[in-house]
XYZ file of C-alpha atoms in Angstrom:
113
model
C 118.447 101.193 105.224
C 115.978 98.135 105.777
C 115.211 95.047 103.458
C 111.730 96.642 102.557
C 113.516 99.524 101.094
C 116.432 97.273 99.240
C 113.055 95.241 97.717
C 110.905 98.742 96.814
C 113.873 99.749 95.475
C 115.177 97.160 93.639
C 112.048 96.810 92.000
C 112.147 100.558 91.176
C 114.817 99.949 89.248
C 113.329 97.158 87.013
C 110.314 99.264 86.088
C 112.678 102.504 85.085
C 114.977 99.877 82.969
C 112.114 98.339 81.529
C 110.352 101.529 80.556
C 114.320 102.519 79.184
C 114.590 106.111 81.454
C 118.140 106.750 83.125
C 117.560 107.633 86.859
C 118.816 111.711 85.273
C 115.433 111.117 83.020
C 113.816 109.640 85.514
C 114.313 112.063 88.187
C 113.305 114.805 85.769
C 109.855 113.339 85.353
C 108.971 112.616 89.064
C 110.537 116.438 89.945
C 113.511 114.522 92.331
C 117.441 114.724 92.268
C 119.248 112.111 90.320
C 120.979 111.230 93.445
C 117.625 110.569 95.404
C 116.672 108.502 92.681
C 119.808 106.464 92.752
C 119.470 106.467 96.393
C 115.788 104.824 96.569
C 117.159 102.660 94.080
C 119.921 101.190 96.160
C 117.993 101.535 99.097
C 119.900 103.600 101.227
C 116.906 106.014 101.967
C 113.273 105.825 102.680
C 111.095 107.519 100.104
C 108.091 109.667 101.074
C 104.488 108.297 100.208
C 104.799 112.068 97.601
C 108.185 110.439 96.201
C 106.881 107.290 95.124
C 103.717 108.193 93.844
C 105.683 110.378 91.761
C 108.119 107.407 90.752
C 105.023 105.371 90.466
C 103.295 107.982 87.977
C 106.291 108.247 86.016
C 106.919 105.015 85.615
C 103.046 104.279 84.674
C 102.639 102.062 87.233
C 99.510 101.996 90.142
C 101.929 102.262 93.887
C 99.679 99.057 94.742
C 102.082 97.655 92.179
C 105.037 98.667 93.713
C 104.099 97.369 97.032
C 102.126 94.475 95.983
C 103.627 91.538 98.284
C 106.443 93.266 99.860
C 104.476 92.434 103.298
C 105.573 89.244 103.483
C 106.921 88.294 106.731
C 110.323 87.927 106.782
C 111.177 89.879 103.928
C 113.987 88.380 102.555
C 115.942 89.139 99.542
C 117.044 85.646 99.004
C 113.056 84.807 98.502
C 113.944 83.034 95.156
C 109.544 83.115 94.889
C 109.801 86.759 95.662
C 112.523 87.287 93.552
C 111.035 85.749 90.527
C 107.675 87.590 90.983
C 109.362 90.909 90.858
C 110.692 89.723 87.587
C 107.659 88.401 86.561
C 105.373 92.210 87.372
C 108.528 94.306 85.536
C 107.783 92.217 82.209
C 105.128 92.697 79.627
C 102.068 90.404 79.530
C 103.523 89.476 76.340
C 106.649 88.479 78.232
C 105.365 87.423 80.914
C 102.886 84.672 78.791
C 106.449 83.473 77.434
C 108.334 82.798 81.048
C 104.940 81.161 82.251
C 104.609 78.733 78.853
C 108.429 78.146 79.786
C 107.622 77.331 83.302
C 104.977 75.180 82.419
C 107.027 73.194 79.476
C 109.828 72.286 82.298
C 107.408 71.533 84.494
C 105.704 69.038 82.114
C 109.153 67.938 81.024
C 110.062 67.209 84.896
C 106.817 65.077 84.958
C 107.753 63.155 82.155
C 110.932 62.114 83.854
């Protein structure tokens, strides 16, 4: 499948894990088969918009958040900035603030040298 499918699948997996859901639980919530959820997360299949909408509702995130910044050209799964963005988006607001404080502390430390 495409790198886009892979990126979307990775994001779904991160949000699912953050919510403490198994693939089976997510599948139940969005009325899909667990195998289908696994295929989406591995980027093996392209989910329909209807399926993406149900997954997003089950994960309690807007679809726009799931798809945000995936149009970056070329889409690369090895793009460190995109990976950081995905990780940051999958964290709670408090965790995001902590990560940002850590990044700023590292930057400050590097500037001191």
